[in-house]
Amino acid sequence: MNVKLINHLSLGMVLVAVGSSQAGAETPPAAPLPATGWVQYGLGYVSDSSYGFGRYNGLEDEGIYPVLSFETELRPGRPDYLRASGRNLGLDSRSLSVKYGHQGLFSTFLRYDQLPHLKTDSAFTPFAGVGGEVLTDSGALQPLSLETERKRLAAGFSYLLQPQWKVNLMVRQERKDGNDWIGGAIRDGGGGGGGGMAIGQVDSVLMPEPIDQTTTDFNASVEYNGERSQWRLGMQGSFFDNEYSYLRWENPNSTYPAWPAGDGQLALAPDNQFLQLALSGSHLLTDTTRVTGLLSAGLMQQDEAFLPYTINGVSPALPRSSLDGEVYVYAAQLGLSARPMSRLRVNARYRYDERDNQTPQADYDYIILDSGITSPTTVTNQPLSYRKHKLTLDANYRFSSDWRGLLGYEFLDSERDFSDVEQNREHTLKGTLKWHARRDLDAALRLSGSTREASDYQAEDPNQNPLLRKYYLADRDRRQGGVMLTYSPATTLTIGLSADLLDDDYPDSALGLTEASGRIFNVDVAYQPVSDIQLHAFYSRDQMESQQRGSNNEVGDVYDWTADFDDTVDTVGLGAEFTGLWPRWDVGVDYLYSQGRGDISQATLPAAALAPYPTVENDLHRLQLSAAYHWSKTTQVRLAAIYEHLDATDWAVDGVPVVLPGGGSSLLLGNDSEDYDVVAFMVAIRHRF
Amino acid sequence: MVWMSGRGAWRALLGLLVVGFATAVAAAPPAGEGFVGSDVCAECHKEKFQQILPSRHGQTADARTPFAQAGCETCHGAGEAHSLSEGKERGGMIVFGDRSGVAPEDQNGQCLSCHQDTNRMHWQGSPHEAEDLVCSSCHRVHQPDGVLKKATEADVCSSCHWQVRADMHKASAHPIRNGQITCSDCHSPHGAAGPSSLKALTVNQSCYTCHAEKRGPFLWEHEPVTDGCSNCHTPHGSNNPALLVRRPPQLCQQCHQLQGAGQGRAHINQVKELTLGQPNNHERFTLGGSCLNCHSQVHGSNHPSGAALQR
């Protein structure tokens, strides 16, 4: 090599060495990177039409469907980036996301999501005008599908004003449309004027509720992220708009001739608005002590014009034209987290929540349904408010490298207006013991107990049985416990076991919910015998039981009937992934079985067991096979097959006709549970670039 | 000798570019005592080195990133002792992972030295911190991070939250298993001011994000609704319709038992048998929507005559 060239290269190396030692924040921008990512396209096939199978995924129709998904990232000029992804673009469950930014300076995003929700396609309705706010008697039962779809578009940006200051803005709008069901009560013509009306004179019809709702949200904030302090001041807003303010229907006499002619009307969800300002922050007092805080104030408003009392006859004058509803919501929180010793962590948190309902009160006539019959008594609306104080204290202590314990206490004080109980106080004590028994074995034991006391129980409704206690207000003793074991005999094998128990007792509740309990058991196994094989299996059992008491007697007496609930769900999962085990092939198989059982049994006193409700059953089997053939370094052929079988039985709908026998008086939907047996295939090409 | 002629200057520049290019791709040189530089790390950890360079952490033009500072050693610590021992000794370097032997607060402290911002200001004292989780329990830095993708986030969370994995397959569930709703749509895994680490300040505010039609305020309110949606619903999955904790009519009868005759109130108190065609005609109180066949406005009514939540 030329001596001069060597000398010059050596000089170059010296210069590089000097230059490198001064690099860091002044590193020049790197060269642009080509786009990376993948695109997947192909076709799929669904063997049968089923609302149940396609409930959320957009695959409800038999036939061929397009497969199109992608992910890509471009770095046109690092640190600039452009990321885009799309999923299920050929289906109604599609989503598309684009993000562009300059890393360290700003980021922007645009996102679109579509979410179908299919409920049933086996229902019937006697109405014409489905999808609108006025339903008329069609003269015969018509097939009815109930489904809604949400379309959501969101956009936003974040901008780093200076290294520690950032502003953020997000705006989102969602439109939800379709049909759901709603019950309408009908007076069947009995009784006279003066307001008396027996329940036998009230019938009902399940109707298609038109859904055309738009929710617009925004969230704007400014943040400070310093070395020791972080603060955020944010404003959020949410505006709900309902295209339909009422649903009016013509009594479907053609299906149920006993009903009188006439119309009924009910109010649909009114437009409402919500604004909230929140200031939250955190400060590191010392290297081991942090304080956090929150202050927020919000306002929920609703001022939609009232409907008339009745559309039958002359409607009495309303006390006001609209609600002018205003509910102020406040929250304040102060927290302290500290590590006074290397082995000890302590946390303390105080939280205050308030719902201050400033909605005006007025006396409203009570028109029984749309009968034109006015009850002799007026009803005054009750603007519900509450104030809640919560104090949480806990200490986490490391006894040794193998033992750690936690002791915690929580106090919750709730005050309510217009409630059966003015004040609840709940004390909770909890403890956890963790043991790192061996290098391959960890165990944990959790116990907690709480006692909730209610102040004098004074029912707001003078007609309420004085022995009844509403479970969310009543005295309650709660005991919880759980154990967890994690065993890893090898780095390739982990076995986890957990069992949790919950017992709630309502000692002062002569009527209402008296007991509730939960038993949850989980086993989880993950095994990777070789790097190319991953196996997993899990089992979960979840059993919830509860007992309640009621009184047929209506006269402040002891209970004379009971009802017991038992909901048990067993879930089993098995799966295996084989990567490169066979030349060029990756294969996966996944099986899941979920079995749900719900039982209700009732008895009257003296002991007389009633026929139990039929068991609600929900058996879901899903088998998923997937394979990828590596055609080349950048191209894969991907295959997938899903078999899903759902066998559902629900006594509330299965075999229940539209017109109930034995006296009728209600028109239901006549739909059945969404059983299905569906196979779906997919063949696609995935290009990686 | 002419130290730098015109042609020589160009050749020196060429030399500089040739050698400089090789080191420009690597991280910044050692930042202090005991630091060896990322190119030393890359000699043995080539795959991890190549994986991180195109990622966000590898963007040298962003002064905040590890590779705009001391490279691998920004996060893992000085590597001299580890290098000199040819990998046999850790030498005080930080290895990330549940079983790395490095204390969780030390591992997390490394990540939080850059990522301590308003999204993580509630980390201390959070449920995950109390469980001694480390950032790498959920996150991957050298590989694609599954928890940051909507389609795979729930898989990461349910690797520990086994019960939610079972819940999402129950008869009534949010579309979590299809990836259309993810855990972080409601929860903040790094801790939050809301209950159960909810991003929103209350349970109801979290639900109203998607169910704003229930927000009201209504003329006639239903107290268990305003008190908390979780009085009647369970968010992850239920054996009962509409994510209810129990089914009507019994669910409603747990709070509604009247006294005094007349006005048809017996229909509330009576035990509801399920026998079709019986004279007492209970099927309309149990079948279909049960109580909601008539009392459909269970979340509140804005009708002036809607006090019974029927209109």
XYZ file of C-alpha atoms in Angstrom, chain A:
689
model
C 0.000 0.000 0.000
C 1.171 3.460 -0.766
C 2.967 4.918 2.292
C 1.295 8.228 1.849
C -2.117 6.561 1.768
C -1.299 4.672 4.940
C -0.254 7.899 6.577
C -3.450 9.563 5.518
C -5.562 6.644 6.763
C -3.753 6.736 10.061
C -4.430 10.419 10.306
C -8.056 9.670 9.541
C -8.214 7.146 12.363
C -6.781 9.638 14.796
C -9.292 12.195 13.710
C -12.089 9.642 14.153
C -10.863 8.795 17.625
C -10.824 12.439 18.604
C -14.137 13.114 16.983
C -15.812 10.083 18.595
C -14.761 11.132 22.041
C -16.669 14.340 21.579
C -19.791 12.729 20.128
C -23.038 12.100 22.024
C -25.763 14.679 21.792
C -24.052 16.086 18.754
C -24.181 12.861 16.744
C -25.166 13.833 13.225
C -28.518 12.546 11.919
C -28.249 9.003 10.614
C -29.073 8.083 7.068
C -32.704 7.293 6.239
C -33.781 3.698 6.705
C -35.805 1.928 4.058
C -39.340 0.985 4.951
C -39.704 -2.157 7.006
C -42.750 -4.166 7.803
C -45.050 -6.648 6.256
C -48.230 -6.906 4.268
C -50.552 -9.865 4.334
C -53.220 -10.513 1.762
C -55.350 -13.459 0.816
C -58.753 -15.000 1.103
C -60.748 -16.652 3.813
C -63.873 -18.735 3.919
C -66.569 -19.134 6.576
C -68.591 -22.333 6.448
C -71.857 -21.104 7.967
C -73.654 -17.899 8.692
C -73.885 -17.193 12.394
C -74.430 -14.055 14.446
C -72.857 -15.822 17.365
C -69.591 -16.576 15.575
C -69.463 -13.134 14.050
C -70.544 -11.320 17.203
C -67.596 -8.938 17.222
C -65.372 -10.059 14.345
C -67.445 -9.278 11.244
C -67.449 -12.922 10.057
C -71.168 -13.544 10.400
C -71.862 -14.528 6.806
C -71.080 -17.771 5.056
C -68.749 -17.328 2.155
C -65.469 -15.897 1.073
C -63.932 -12.870 2.721
C -60.843 -10.826 1.926
C -57.787 -10.955 4.144
C -55.703 -7.798 4.308
C -53.463 -6.591 7.091
C -50.180 -4.767 7.181
C -47.609 -3.084 9.326
C -44.921 -0.765 8.171
C -42.420 1.678 9.486
C -40.501 4.216 7.501
C -37.760 6.351 8.800
C -37.511 8.949 6.009
C -34.972 10.906 7.975
C -34.185 9.522 11.328
C -35.432 10.418 13.871
C -38.500 11.074 11.721
C -40.744 8.070 11.516
C -43.930 7.036 9.845
C -45.720 3.978 11.174
C -48.859 2.567 9.687
C -50.806 -0.566 10.426
C -54.047 -2.052 9.301
C -55.881 -5.056 10.579
C -58.822 -6.968 9.117
C -59.188 -4.310 6.428
C -61.590 -6.490 4.465
C -63.987 -6.969 7.368
C -66.394 -4.844 9.394
C -64.016 -5.214 12.351
C -61.266 -3.278 10.554
C -58.804 -0.902 12.127
C -56.269 1.447 10.585
C -53.615 3.466 12.313
C -51.064 5.983 11.072
C -48.470 7.633 13.261
C -45.994 10.235 12.159
C -43.459 11.959 14.268
C -40.032 13.294 14.883
C -38.725 11.266 17.745
C -37.862 13.593 20.591
C -39.943 16.465 19.199
C -43.484 15.596 18.206
C -45.794 12.771 17.319
C -49.135 12.666 15.575
C -51.617 9.897 15.028
C -54.752 9.099 13.133
C -56.733 6.001 13.954
C -59.909 4.421 12.641
C -61.694 1.504 14.287
C -64.864 -0.312 13.454
C -66.572 -2.556 15.968
C -69.645 -4.568 15.083
C -71.799 -6.075 17.795
C -74.248 -8.673 16.558
C -76.862 -9.785 19.065
C -79.431 -11.886 17.264
C -80.829 -12.555 13.815
C -83.595 -14.862 14.951
C -85.919 -12.344 16.575
C -89.355 -11.193 15.492
C -91.293 -8.006 15.792
C -94.905 -7.041 15.108
C -93.787 -3.570 14.114
C -93.136 -1.771 10.903
C -90.796 1.208 10.840
C -87.857 -0.639 12.352
C -84.866 1.642 12.545
C -86.940 4.737 13.168
C -88.522 6.425 16.136
C -92.105 5.624 15.185
C -93.224 2.012 15.091
C -96.563 0.987 13.667
C -98.444 -2.276 13.834
C -97.393 -4.164 10.703
C -100.197 -6.687 10.994
C -97.933 -9.696 11.283
C -94.707 -10.793 12.891
C -91.625 -9.725 10.925
C -88.134 -11.171 11.164
C -85.827 -8.883 13.127
C -82.045 -8.670 13.449
C -80.485 -6.742 16.287
C -77.010 -5.417 15.722
C -75.044 -2.247 16.237
C -71.843 -0.964 14.770
C -69.394 1.558 16.140
C -67.159 3.593 13.866
C -64.512 5.534 15.658
C -62.071 8.089 14.298
C -59.401 9.541 16.530
C -56.573 11.965 15.888
C -54.040 13.652 18.060
C -50.614 15.030 18.547
C -47.978 15.503 21.203
C -45.368 18.199 20.989
C -42.258 18.593 23.081
C -41.998 22.339 23.584
C -38.774 21.997 25.489
C -37.101 18.898 26.896
C -39.418 18.983 29.886
C -42.626 20.488 28.571
C -45.105 18.698 26.395
C -48.534 19.499 25.028
C -51.014 16.859 23.960
C -54.301 16.929 22.128
C -56.602 14.060 21.227
C -59.949 14.301 19.505
C -62.176 11.332 18.884
C -65.580 10.848 17.421
C -67.560 7.660 17.499
C -70.790 6.946 15.732
C -72.852 4.001 16.898
C -75.843 2.911 14.841
C -78.133 -0.039 14.422
C -80.856 -1.569 16.531
C -81.094 -2.899 20.033
C -84.099 -4.077 22.022
C -86.050 -2.073 24.579
C -89.155 -2.908 26.583
C -92.267 -0.829 26.393
C -95.041 -1.128 28.953
C -98.653 -0.958 27.827
C -101.828 -0.503 29.777
C -104.186 -3.203 28.695
C -107.358 -1.265 29.357
C -108.481 -2.389 32.795
C -109.198 -0.061 35.700
C -110.776 3.302 35.665
C -109.856 6.834 36.300
C -108.485 7.924 39.588
C -105.142 6.304 39.236
C -105.782 2.820 40.484
C -104.355 0.164 38.293
C -103.476 -3.421 38.995
C -100.336 -5.012 37.691
C -102.442 -7.368 35.673
C -103.336 -4.376 33.579
C -99.751 -3.688 32.599
C -98.362 -5.587 29.683
C -95.221 -5.195 27.681
C -93.701 -5.555 24.264
C -90.024 -5.831 23.375
C -89.329 -3.393 20.582
C -86.452 -2.536 18.274
C -84.760 0.585 19.638
C -83.207 2.731 16.906
C -79.585 3.553 17.649
C -77.923 6.544 16.030
C -75.592 8.018 18.590
C -72.498 10.135 18.261
C -69.979 10.668 21.024
C -67.283 13.277 20.543
C -64.412 13.376 23.012
C -61.379 15.551 23.372
C -58.471 15.491 25.754
C -55.985 18.364 25.927
C -53.140 18.541 28.362
C -49.852 20.199 29.115
C -47.193 18.238 30.944
C -44.047 19.023 32.793
C -41.621 16.113 33.123
C -38.688 17.142 35.231
C -36.110 15.078 36.966
C -37.870 15.241 40.308
C -41.320 16.539 39.441
C -43.935 15.626 36.911
C -47.181 17.542 36.465
C -50.103 17.388 34.118
C -52.895 19.891 33.646
C -55.600 18.446 31.459
C -59.032 19.231 30.184
C -61.297 16.545 28.849
C -64.677 16.833 27.282
C -67.284 14.389 26.077
C -70.401 15.241 24.117
C -73.108 12.664 23.549
C -75.671 13.229 20.838
C -78.647 10.973 20.228
C -80.416 11.345 16.916
C -83.557 9.930 18.533
C -85.088 11.461 21.625
C -88.133 9.190 21.854
C -89.600 5.940 20.649
C -93.282 5.887 19.867
C -95.201 2.772 19.085
C -98.685 1.768 18.095
C -100.042 -0.998 20.317
C -99.644 -4.122 18.167
C -103.227 -5.335 18.453
C -102.910 -7.527 15.418
C -100.626 -9.784 17.434
C -102.326 -9.285 20.777
C -105.971 -8.323 20.202
C -106.740 -7.871 23.908
C -104.751 -4.667 23.993
C -106.569 -1.406 23.512
C -105.904 0.740 20.540
C -103.525 3.518 21.249
C -99.966 4.624 21.213
C -97.204 4.584 23.745
C -94.078 6.660 24.007
C -90.890 6.449 26.017
C -87.839 8.661 26.198
C -84.517 7.534 24.795
C -81.136 8.527 26.190
C -80.892 12.326 26.144
C -77.996 14.321 24.749
C -75.482 15.070 27.485
C -72.144 16.794 27.971
C -69.218 16.343 30.305
C -66.237 18.584 30.953
C -63.481 17.983 33.453
C -60.342 19.821 34.453
C -57.681 17.835 36.274
C -54.323 18.737 37.734
C -52.123 15.831 38.797
C -48.547 15.719 39.857
C -45.745 13.867 41.478
C -42.657 15.117 43.261
C -39.638 13.281 44.532
C -39.101 14.779 47.971
C -36.009 12.678 48.544
C -34.473 9.920 46.485
C -36.738 7.456 48.260
C -39.850 9.485 48.975
C -42.418 10.531 46.440
C -45.574 12.512 46.901
C -48.423 12.485 44.371
C -51.472 14.665 44.141
C -54.636 15.125 42.153
C -57.280 17.801 41.945
C -60.149 17.582 39.516
C -63.466 19.224 38.916
C -65.991 18.174 36.342
C -69.519 18.935 35.250
C -72.091 16.616 33.701
C -74.945 18.428 32.018
C -78.151 17.438 30.351
C -80.891 19.790 29.221
C -82.928 18.000 26.594
C -86.511 19.207 26.211
C -88.970 17.011 28.078
C -91.458 14.853 26.266
C -95.081 15.406 27.245
C -96.464 13.320 30.079
C -98.663 11.475 27.636
C -99.488 11.416 23.974
C -103.004 10.179 24.712
C -105.391 12.976 25.433
C -104.452 16.297 26.928
C -101.100 16.203 28.646
C -100.941 18.240 31.859
C -98.578 21.150 32.021
C -95.022 20.286 32.921
C -93.393 22.005 35.909
C -90.472 22.912 33.645
C -89.592 22.441 29.997
C -86.331 20.581 30.542
C -84.232 19.197 33.352
C -81.319 21.650 33.364
C -79.454 18.764 34.942
C -76.091 19.600 36.435
C -73.903 17.221 38.370
C -70.548 18.442 39.597
C -67.925 15.775 40.192
C -64.861 16.432 42.245
C -61.852 14.353 43.133
C -58.838 15.074 45.286
C -56.029 12.766 46.177
C -52.813 12.990 48.115
C -50.358 10.128 48.235
C -47.019 9.432 49.793
C -44.682 6.560 48.875
C -41.477 6.154 50.787
C -38.648 3.781 51.461
C -37.475 4.836 54.937
C -35.224 1.784 55.107
C -33.878 -0.395 52.375
C -36.171 -3.218 53.514
C -39.292 -1.146 54.076
C -41.686 0.554 51.666
C -44.647 2.470 52.969
C -47.556 4.006 51.105
C -50.278 6.307 52.271
C -53.061 7.680 50.167
C -56.087 9.829 50.884
C -58.788 10.122 48.285
C -61.918 12.263 48.183
C -64.685 11.834 45.614
C -67.814 13.891 45.415
C -70.872 13.794 43.207
C -72.738 17.039 43.789
C -76.027 16.889 41.988
C -77.353 20.417 41.515
C -80.230 19.359 39.282
C -83.361 21.317 40.212
C -86.153 19.449 41.906
C -89.788 19.700 40.898
C -93.049 17.839 41.376
C -94.072 15.789 38.386
C -97.415 14.255 37.667
C -97.307 10.514 37.354
C -99.210 9.444 34.276
C -99.493 5.696 34.418
C -97.763 4.569 31.271
C -99.435 6.406 28.397
C -102.899 5.703 29.665
C -103.983 9.260 30.199
C -104.733 8.257 33.783
C -103.071 10.535 36.256
C -102.035 9.194 39.607
C -103.336 11.317 42.486
C -99.854 11.736 43.884
C -97.046 13.679 42.294
C -93.487 12.496 42.368
C -90.491 14.656 43.152
C -87.183 13.893 41.504
C -84.235 13.186 43.775
C -80.863 14.550 42.690
C -78.534 11.847 43.992
C -75.257 12.994 45.498
C -72.461 11.361 47.429
C -69.216 12.133 49.166
C -66.584 9.475 49.705
C -63.416 9.582 51.742
C -60.870 6.812 51.417
C -57.688 6.350 53.369
C -55.221 3.646 52.380
C -52.106 2.711 54.313
C -49.748 -0.118 53.588
C -46.270 -1.236 54.479
C -44.164 -3.688 52.539
C -41.250 -5.195 54.431
C -38.498 -7.487 53.199
C -37.643 -9.729 56.138
C -34.892 -11.453 54.238
C -33.981 -12.263 50.693
C -36.589 -15.033 50.867
C -39.419 -13.498 52.873
C -41.474 -10.406 52.205
C -44.614 -9.252 53.924
C -47.248 -6.612 53.361
C -49.714 -5.193 55.830
C -52.399 -2.808 54.740
C -55.374 -0.927 56.098
C -58.123 0.859 54.255
C -60.941 3.035 55.510
C -63.845 4.091 53.307
C -66.444 6.593 54.461
C -69.392 7.194 52.128
C -72.164 9.721 52.594
C -75.175 9.850 50.340
C -78.163 12.107 49.813
C -81.641 10.705 49.111
C -80.417 7.248 49.981
C -81.701 4.569 52.323
C -78.402 4.841 54.130
C -76.889 8.218 54.897
C -73.488 6.923 55.775
C -71.405 3.782 55.318
C -68.089 3.135 56.960
C -65.890 0.252 55.917
C -62.647 -0.915 57.485
C -60.379 -3.333 55.656
C -57.292 -5.057 56.933
C -55.114 -7.043 54.558
C -51.894 -8.922 54.683
C -49.668 -10.727 52.246
C -46.768 -13.053 52.883
C -44.405 -13.963 50.068
C -41.838 -16.679 50.308
C -39.050 -17.291 47.840
C -38.734 -20.852 49.098
C -36.145 -22.004 46.633
C -34.614 -20.809 43.446
C -37.389 -22.623 41.631
C -40.307 -22.079 44.012
C -42.204 -18.979 45.043
C -45.297 -18.870 47.212
C -47.662 -16.162 48.349
C -50.500 -16.065 50.854
C -53.032 -13.235 50.908
C -55.691 -12.582 53.512
C -58.035 -9.679 53.988
C -61.083 -8.905 56.017
C -63.412 -5.957 55.930
C -66.426 -4.785 57.840
C -68.882 -2.296 56.437
C -71.401 -0.609 58.696
C -74.387 1.371 57.647
C -75.952 4.164 59.606
C -79.619 3.804 60.452
C -81.433 2.292 57.548
C -84.278 4.605 56.531
C -85.839 3.621 53.255
C -86.509 6.525 50.935
C -89.525 4.671 49.562
C -92.164 4.536 52.337
C -93.603 1.443 50.677
C -90.366 -0.520 50.952
C -90.364 -3.502 53.277
C -88.419 -2.255 56.333
C -86.536 -5.537 56.543
C -84.958 -5.124 53.128
C -81.325 -4.074 52.904
C -79.858 -3.059 49.560
C -76.624 -4.995 49.259
C -74.452 -2.109 48.071
C -75.467 -0.144 51.193
C -76.016 -2.841 53.798
C -73.778 -3.955 56.610
C -71.314 -6.444 55.178
C -68.546 -8.661 56.463
C -66.115 -9.678 53.775
C -63.348 -12.275 54.025
C -60.895 -12.954 51.237
C -57.958 -15.261 51.008
C -55.711 -16.629 48.356
C -52.595 -18.646 47.760
C -50.305 -18.695 44.789
C -47.447 -21.028 43.938
C -45.014 -20.678 41.073
C -42.719 -23.602 40.428
C -39.963 -23.512 37.808
C -38.016 -26.767 38.041
C -36.168 -25.760 34.895
C -35.723 -22.538 33.010
C -37.904 -24.060 30.345
C -40.824 -25.012 32.579
C -43.062 -22.898 34.783
C -46.076 -24.174 36.676
C -48.404 -21.777 38.434
C -51.223 -22.525 40.841
C -53.592 -20.115 42.501
C -56.686 -20.396 44.628
C -58.806 -17.485 45.823
C -61.774 -17.454 48.169
C -64.270 -14.708 48.832
C -67.055 -14.711 51.383
C -69.546 -11.915 51.905
C -72.027 -11.994 54.733
C -74.781 -9.415 55.176
C -75.615 -9.837 58.870
C -78.288 -7.183 59.085
C -80.152 -8.121 55.908
C -83.337 -9.994 56.753
C -84.458 -9.478 53.167
C -82.351 -9.022 50.077
C -78.904 -10.456 49.411
C -77.726 -12.277 52.519
C -74.603 -14.142 51.430
C -72.255 -14.287 48.483
C -69.123 -16.318 47.916
C -66.550 -16.909 45.243
C -64.102 -19.714 44.623
C -61.497 -19.253 41.913
C -58.865 -21.807 41.027
C -56.211 -21.533 38.339
C -53.445 -23.744 36.979
C -51.057 -22.470 34.341
C -48.196 -24.365 32.689
C -45.673 -23.011 30.212
C -43.043 -25.357 28.803
C -40.355 -24.842 26.198
C -38.500 -28.160 25.916
C -36.354 -26.848 23.067
C -36.054 -23.403 21.566
C -38.300 -24.380 18.659
C -41.212 -25.654 20.721
C -43.490 -23.762 23.096
C -46.258 -25.524 24.944
C -48.836 -24.075 27.260
C -51.839 -25.305 29.169
C -54.194 -23.762 31.670
C -57.290 -24.581 33.663
C -59.511 -22.127 35.462
C -62.535 -22.700 37.663
C -64.641 -19.796 38.755
C -67.640 -20.423 41.010
C -69.846 -17.639 42.343
C -72.703 -18.393 44.721
C -75.179 -16.150 46.438
C -78.313 -16.425 48.570
C -81.132 -13.987 48.953
C -84.404 -13.786 50.848
C -87.729 -12.326 49.904
C -91.146 -11.817 51.364
C -94.304 -12.586 49.391
C -96.252 -11.309 52.294
C -95.777 -7.615 51.751
C -96.309 -7.013 55.423
C -92.936 -6.348 57.099
C -92.660 -9.979 58.021
C -89.785 -12.349 58.030
C -88.771 -13.898 54.771
C -90.888 -16.570 53.220
C -88.883 -17.418 50.144
C -85.243 -17.863 49.246
C -83.272 -17.937 46.020
C -79.818 -19.405 45.532
C -77.532 -18.617 42.638
C -74.663 -20.781 41.434
C -72.574 -19.629 38.466
C -69.678 -21.909 37.616
C -67.357 -21.482 34.671
C -64.586 -23.935 33.789
C -62.042 -22.942 31.174
C -59.370 -25.167 29.690
C -56.694 -24.105 27.246
C -53.996 -26.078 25.455
C -51.549 -24.812 22.912
C -48.366 -25.605 21.099
C -46.116 -23.655 18.755
C -43.449 -25.265 16.636
C -40.970 -22.889 15.031
C -38.651 -24.238 12.412
C -39.054 -27.761 13.668
C -39.667 -28.841 10.121
C -37.694 -27.142 7.422
C -39.358 -23.864 6.511
C -42.510 -24.560 8.531
C -43.888 -22.880 11.636
C -46.964 -24.589 13.048
C -49.284 -23.702 15.891
C -52.303 -25.332 17.465
C -54.523 -23.840 20.119
C -57.566 -25.336 21.810
C -59.908 -23.668 24.258
C -62.975 -24.974 26.030
C -65.153 -22.777 28.213
C -68.085 -24.310 30.039
C -70.467 -22.057 31.893
C -73.308 -23.240 34.083
C -75.818 -21.026 35.861
C -78.355 -22.423 38.302
C -81.131 -20.717 40.225
C -83.021 -22.631 42.846
C -85.815 -21.269 44.960
C -87.825 -22.392 47.935
C -90.749 -21.063 49.880
C -91.285 -21.353 53.625
C -92.463 -23.527 55.257
C -89.978 -25.639 53.376
C -91.284 -26.221 49.928
C -88.724 -26.371 47.217
C -89.907 -24.988 43.938
C -88.892 -26.447 40.639
C -85.441 -25.051 39.947
C -84.827 -22.949 36.895
C -83.300 -24.899 34.034
C -79.559 -24.606 33.990
C -78.150 -21.870 31.795
C -75.429 -23.488 29.744
C -72.717 -22.008 27.618
C -70.265 -24.472 26.050
C -67.642 -22.958 23.782
C -65.071 -25.056 21.951
C -62.466 -23.381 19.797
C -59.715 -25.120 17.902
C -57.255 -23.001 15.967
C -54.590 -24.350 13.637
C -52.053 -22.101 12.001
C -49.096 -22.696 9.759
C -46.558 -20.536 7.993
C -44.391 -21.788 5.167
C -41.246 -19.714 4.645
C -41.177 -19.553 0.895
C -38.220 -17.234 1.045
C -36.558 -14.896 3.499
C -39.204 -12.292 2.808
C -42.267 -14.281 1.829
C -44.448 -16.607 3.803
C -47.523 -18.562 2.889
C -49.831 -18.506 5.896
C -52.646 -20.904 6.548
C -55.147 -20.822 9.352
C -58.218 -22.793 10.286
C -60.571 -22.097 13.146
C -63.317 -24.396 14.321
C -65.713 -22.904 16.817
C -68.673 -24.629 18.386
C -71.041 -22.901 20.769
C -73.885 -24.704 22.460
C -75.836 -22.222 24.550
C -79.030 -22.775 26.488
C -80.849 -19.917 28.146
C -84.312 -20.535 29.619
C -85.130 -16.827 29.237
C -85.181 -17.070 25.436
C -84.892 -20.640 24.139
C -88.192 -21.922 22.867
C -89.971 -18.874 24.205
C -92.555 -17.727 21.686
C -93.256 -14.135 20.869
C -96.703 -14.379 22.416
C -96.474 -15.974 25.828
C -98.962 -18.768 26.477
C -101.200 -18.989 29.486
C -102.589 -15.522 29.357
C -100.058 -13.815 27.152
C -99.773 -10.170 28.076
C -96.213 -9.795 26.854
C -94.713 -9.893 23.415
C -91.084 -10.950 23.490
C -88.538 -11.318 20.711
C -88.974 -15.020 20.104
C -85.246 -15.428 19.478
C -83.075 -18.335 20.510
C -79.588 -18.574 21.918
C -76.928 -18.188 19.261
C -75.711 -21.777 18.920
C -73.308 -22.339 16.080
C -70.868 -24.702 14.492
C -68.525 -22.816 12.211
C -65.286 -23.493 10.438
C -63.253 -20.647 8.991
C -60.215 -20.977 6.760
C -57.629 -18.490 5.632
C -54.890 -18.618 3.029
C -52.660 -15.605 2.713
C -49.295 -14.418 1.540
C -47.190 -12.355 3.879
C -44.422 -10.274 2.387
C -41.852 -8.895 4.736
C -39.878 -5.893 3.529
